[in-house]
CSV table of C-alpha atoms and ligand atoms in Angstrom, one decimal:
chain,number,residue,atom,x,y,z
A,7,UNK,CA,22.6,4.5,6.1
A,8,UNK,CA,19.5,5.7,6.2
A,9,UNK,CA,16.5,4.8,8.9
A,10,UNK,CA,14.2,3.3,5.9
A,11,UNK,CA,17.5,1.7,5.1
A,12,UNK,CA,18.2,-0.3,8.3
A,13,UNK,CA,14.4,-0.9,9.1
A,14,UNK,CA,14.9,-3.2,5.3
A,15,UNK,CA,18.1,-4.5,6.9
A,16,UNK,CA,16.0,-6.0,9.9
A,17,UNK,CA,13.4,-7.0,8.1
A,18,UNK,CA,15.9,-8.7,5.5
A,19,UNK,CA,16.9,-11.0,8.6
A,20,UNK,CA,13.7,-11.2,10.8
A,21,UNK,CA,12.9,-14.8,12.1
A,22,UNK,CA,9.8,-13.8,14.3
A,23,UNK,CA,7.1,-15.8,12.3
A,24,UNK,CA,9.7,-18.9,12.2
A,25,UNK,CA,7.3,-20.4,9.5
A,26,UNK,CA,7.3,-17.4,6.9
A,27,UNK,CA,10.9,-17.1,7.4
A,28,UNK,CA,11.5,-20.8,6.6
A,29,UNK,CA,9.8,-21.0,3.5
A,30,UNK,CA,10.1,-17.4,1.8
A,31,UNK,CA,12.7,-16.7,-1.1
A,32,UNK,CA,12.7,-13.1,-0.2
A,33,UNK,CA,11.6,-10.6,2.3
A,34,UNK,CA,9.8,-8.0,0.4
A,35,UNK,CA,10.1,-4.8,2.5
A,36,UNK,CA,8.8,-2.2,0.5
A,37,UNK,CA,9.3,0.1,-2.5
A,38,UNK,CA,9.7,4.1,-3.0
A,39,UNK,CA,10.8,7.2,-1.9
A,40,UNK,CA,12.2,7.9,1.6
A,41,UNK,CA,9.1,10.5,1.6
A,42,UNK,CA,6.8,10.1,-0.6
A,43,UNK,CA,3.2,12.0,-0.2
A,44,UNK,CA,1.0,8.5,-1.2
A,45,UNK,CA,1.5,5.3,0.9
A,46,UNK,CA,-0.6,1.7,-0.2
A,47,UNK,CA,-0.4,-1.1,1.4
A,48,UNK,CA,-1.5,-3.8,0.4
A,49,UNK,CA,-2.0,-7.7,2.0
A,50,UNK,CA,1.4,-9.8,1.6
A,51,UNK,CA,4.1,-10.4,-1.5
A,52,UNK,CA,2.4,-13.4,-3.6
A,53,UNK,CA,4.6,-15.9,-5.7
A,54,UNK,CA,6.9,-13.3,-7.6
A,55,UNK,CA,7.1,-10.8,-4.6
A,56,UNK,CA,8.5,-13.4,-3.1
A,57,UNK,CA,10.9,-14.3,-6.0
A,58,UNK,CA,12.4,-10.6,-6.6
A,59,UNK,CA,11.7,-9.2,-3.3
A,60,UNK,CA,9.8,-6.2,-4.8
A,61,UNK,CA,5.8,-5.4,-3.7
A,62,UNK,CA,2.9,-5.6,-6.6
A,63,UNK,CA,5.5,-6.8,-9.8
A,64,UNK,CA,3.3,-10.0,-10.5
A,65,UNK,CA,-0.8,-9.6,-12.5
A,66,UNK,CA,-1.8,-7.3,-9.5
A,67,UNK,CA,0.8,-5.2,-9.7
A,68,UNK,CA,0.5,-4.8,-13.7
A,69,UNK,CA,-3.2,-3.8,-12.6
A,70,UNK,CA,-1.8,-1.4,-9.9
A,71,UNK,CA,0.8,-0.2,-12.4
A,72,UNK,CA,-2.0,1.1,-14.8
A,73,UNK,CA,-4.0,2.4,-12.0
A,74,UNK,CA,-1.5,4.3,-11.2
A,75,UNK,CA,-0.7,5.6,-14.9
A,76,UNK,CA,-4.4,6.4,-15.8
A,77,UNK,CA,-4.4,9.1,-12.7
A,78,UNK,CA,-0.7,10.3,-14.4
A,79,UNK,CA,1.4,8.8,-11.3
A,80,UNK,CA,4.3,6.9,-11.7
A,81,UNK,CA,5.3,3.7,-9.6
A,82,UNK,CA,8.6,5.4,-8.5
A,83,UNK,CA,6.4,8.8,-7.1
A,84,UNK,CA,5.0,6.4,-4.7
A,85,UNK,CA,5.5,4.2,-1.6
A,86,UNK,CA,4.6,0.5,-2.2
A,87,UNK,CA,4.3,-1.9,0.9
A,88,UNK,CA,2.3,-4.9,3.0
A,89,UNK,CA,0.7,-5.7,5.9
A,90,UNK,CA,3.5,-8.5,6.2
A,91,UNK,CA,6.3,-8.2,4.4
A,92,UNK,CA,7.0,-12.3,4.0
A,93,UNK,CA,4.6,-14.4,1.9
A,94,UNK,CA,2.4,-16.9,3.1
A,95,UNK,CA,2.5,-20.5,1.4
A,96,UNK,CA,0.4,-20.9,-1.0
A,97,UNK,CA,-0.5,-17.1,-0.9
A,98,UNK,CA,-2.8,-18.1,1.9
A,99,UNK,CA,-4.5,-15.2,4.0
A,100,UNK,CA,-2.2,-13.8,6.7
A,101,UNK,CA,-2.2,-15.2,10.3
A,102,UNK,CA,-3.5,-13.1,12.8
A,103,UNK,CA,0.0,-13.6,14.6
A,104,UNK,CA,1.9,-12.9,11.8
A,105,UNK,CA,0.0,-9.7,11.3
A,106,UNK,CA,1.0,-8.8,15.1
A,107,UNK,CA,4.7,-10.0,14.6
A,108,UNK,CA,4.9,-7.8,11.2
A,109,UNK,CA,3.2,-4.6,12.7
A,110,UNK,CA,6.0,-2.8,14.1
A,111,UNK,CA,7.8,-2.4,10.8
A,112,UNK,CA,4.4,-1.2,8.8
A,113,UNK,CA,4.4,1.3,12.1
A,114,UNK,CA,7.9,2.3,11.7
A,115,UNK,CA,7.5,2.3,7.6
A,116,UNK,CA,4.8,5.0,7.9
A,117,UNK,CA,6.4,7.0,10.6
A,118,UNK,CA,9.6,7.3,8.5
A,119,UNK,CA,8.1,7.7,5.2
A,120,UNK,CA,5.2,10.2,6.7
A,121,UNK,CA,3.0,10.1,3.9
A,122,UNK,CA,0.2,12.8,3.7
A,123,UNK,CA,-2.4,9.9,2.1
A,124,UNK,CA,-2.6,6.2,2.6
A,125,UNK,CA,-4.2,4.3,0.3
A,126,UNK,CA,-5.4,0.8,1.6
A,127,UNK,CA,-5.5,-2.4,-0.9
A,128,UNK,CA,-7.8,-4.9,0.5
A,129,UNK,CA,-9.4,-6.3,3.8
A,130,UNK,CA,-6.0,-6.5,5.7
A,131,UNK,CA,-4.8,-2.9,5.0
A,132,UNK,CA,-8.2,-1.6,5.6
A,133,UNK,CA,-8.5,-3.2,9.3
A,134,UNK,CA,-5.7,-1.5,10.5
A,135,UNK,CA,-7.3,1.9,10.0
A,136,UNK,CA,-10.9,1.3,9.6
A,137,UNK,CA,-11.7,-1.4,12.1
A,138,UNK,CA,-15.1,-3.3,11.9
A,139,UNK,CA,-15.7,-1.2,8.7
A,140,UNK,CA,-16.9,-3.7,5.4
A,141,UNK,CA,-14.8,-2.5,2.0
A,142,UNK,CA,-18.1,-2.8,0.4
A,143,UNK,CA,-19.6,0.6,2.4
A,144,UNK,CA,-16.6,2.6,2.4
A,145,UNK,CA,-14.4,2.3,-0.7
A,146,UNK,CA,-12.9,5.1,-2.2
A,147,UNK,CA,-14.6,7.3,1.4
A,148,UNK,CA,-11.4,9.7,2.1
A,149,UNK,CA,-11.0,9.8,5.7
A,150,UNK,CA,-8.9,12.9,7.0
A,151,UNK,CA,-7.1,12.0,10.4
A,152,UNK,CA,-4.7,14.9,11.7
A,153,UNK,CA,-2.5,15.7,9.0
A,154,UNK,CA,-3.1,12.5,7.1
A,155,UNK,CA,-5.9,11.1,4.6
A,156,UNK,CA,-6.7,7.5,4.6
A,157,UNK,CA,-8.6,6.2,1.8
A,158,UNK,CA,-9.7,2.6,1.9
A,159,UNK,CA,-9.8,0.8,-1.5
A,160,UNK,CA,-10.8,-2.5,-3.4
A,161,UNK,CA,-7.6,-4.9,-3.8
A,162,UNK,CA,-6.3,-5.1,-7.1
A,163,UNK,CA,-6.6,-8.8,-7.0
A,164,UNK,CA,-10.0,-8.7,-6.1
A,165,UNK,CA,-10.4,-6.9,-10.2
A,166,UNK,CA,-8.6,-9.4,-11.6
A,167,UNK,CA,-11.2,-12.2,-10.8
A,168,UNK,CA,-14.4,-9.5,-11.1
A,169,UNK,CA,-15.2,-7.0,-13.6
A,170,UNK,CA,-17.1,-5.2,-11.1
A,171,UNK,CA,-14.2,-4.5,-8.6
A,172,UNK,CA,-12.3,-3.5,-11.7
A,173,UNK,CA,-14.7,-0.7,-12.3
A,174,UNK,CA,-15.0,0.0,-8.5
A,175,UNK,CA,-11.0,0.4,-8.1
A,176,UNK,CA,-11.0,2.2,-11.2
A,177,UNK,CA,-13.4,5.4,-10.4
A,178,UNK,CA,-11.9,5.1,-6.9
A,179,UNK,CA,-8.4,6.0,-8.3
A,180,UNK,CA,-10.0,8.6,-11.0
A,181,UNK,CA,-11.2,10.8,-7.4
A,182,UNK,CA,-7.7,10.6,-6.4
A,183,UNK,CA,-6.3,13.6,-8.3
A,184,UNK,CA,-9.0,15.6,-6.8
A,185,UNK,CA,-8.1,14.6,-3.0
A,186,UNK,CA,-4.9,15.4,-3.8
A,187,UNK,CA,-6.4,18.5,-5.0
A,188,UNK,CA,-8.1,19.5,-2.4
A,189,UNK,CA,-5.4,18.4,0.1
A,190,UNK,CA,-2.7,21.1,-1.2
A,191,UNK,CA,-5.8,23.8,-0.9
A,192,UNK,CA,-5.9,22.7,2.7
A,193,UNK,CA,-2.2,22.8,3.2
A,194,UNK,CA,-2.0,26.3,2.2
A,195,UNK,CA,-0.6,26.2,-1.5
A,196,UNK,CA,-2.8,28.9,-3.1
A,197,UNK,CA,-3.9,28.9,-5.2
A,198,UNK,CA,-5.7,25.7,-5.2
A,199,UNK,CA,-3.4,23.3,-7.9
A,200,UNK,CA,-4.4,21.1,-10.1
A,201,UNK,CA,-3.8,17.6,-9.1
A,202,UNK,CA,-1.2,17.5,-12.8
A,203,UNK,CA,0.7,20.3,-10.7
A,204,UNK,CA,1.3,19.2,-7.7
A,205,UNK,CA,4.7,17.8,-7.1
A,206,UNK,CA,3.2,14.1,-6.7
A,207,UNK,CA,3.1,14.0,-10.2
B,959,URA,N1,-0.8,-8.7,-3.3
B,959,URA,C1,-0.4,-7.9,-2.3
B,959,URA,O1,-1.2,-7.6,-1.4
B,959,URA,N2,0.8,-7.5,-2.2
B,959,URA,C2,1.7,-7.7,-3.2
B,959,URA,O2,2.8,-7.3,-3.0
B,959,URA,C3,1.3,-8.5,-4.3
B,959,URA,C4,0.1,-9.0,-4.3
């Protein structure tokens, strides 16, 4: 079995926010390849996360799906997760404690799956890596940390309720193929590919 593997096994039977685990249907752990280059993560599985224990499959994830597709990425290229992997009733925002509680296995996720980017999908995701920062200010703002680029972004939620976010997320994604660009310059792949050609794709 592999580490990713038994990390979903533990989360499958985690009690530690007795609450979550009480009322969930379904953990939802996470989705994609062992190692794939582009992480999100977004907030915590809403109503049908919950039901088929899969990230982003209910209106958001339709909205992330197309993201995704008008940058030429498929769903399966990339690693899909949460802040918490167990919904909150009523899809309320996620406790501070359950945030703590759920940490260890984002931690784990990203150590195991070692993206080069993270993309983050909302406040939640975003205050892990850019604390104190407002998504307003710094959307779509590639941050390069040792080996990895972080890139805060809009939720997809948050376009489903307002045209403008929809826009936002939407030319926020279109740079994306040109990070990725630029990223396997950096890394050494000469000569510079375009972001069709690189094996993300
Ligand atoms: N919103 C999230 O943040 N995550 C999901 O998996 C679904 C909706």
């Amino acid at each position: 079995m592999s580490e990713l593997t038994d990390l979903y096994k533990q989360i499958t039977s985690c009690r530690r926010c007795a609450d979550l685990a009480k009322t969930r249907t379904s953990t939802v752990p996470g989705d994609g390849p062992e190692h794939a280059d582009i992480m999100f993560i977004g907030e915590a599985p809403g109503f049908h996360e919950d039901r088929m224990g899969h990230p982003f499959v209910g209106a958001a994830g339709q909205f992330l799906d197309e993201l995704l597709a008008s940058i030429h990425l498929r769903r399966e290229n990339v690693y899909i997760c949460n802040m918490i992997k167990c919904r909150p009733p009523q899809n309320r925002d996620p406790l501070p404690q359950e945030l703590e509680a759920c940490q260890p296995y984002l931690d784990r996720q990203i150590a195991l799956v070692n993206p080069k980017i993270i993309i983050t999908l909302g406040r939640f995701s975003m205050a892990k890596f850019f604390p104190g920062a407002s998504i307003s200010r710094i959307h779509g703002q590639p941050s390069r940390r040792g080996d990895r680029v972080y890139i805060p972004m809009f939720h997809p939620a948050a376009a489903l309720h307002q045209p403008k976010y929809r826009s936002l997320i939407t030319e926020d994604f279109a740079q994306l193929p040109g990070i990725l660009a630029d990223l396997a310059g950096v890394q050494g792949e000469e000569p510079p590919m375009k972001a069709e050609q690189l094996s993300l794709f």
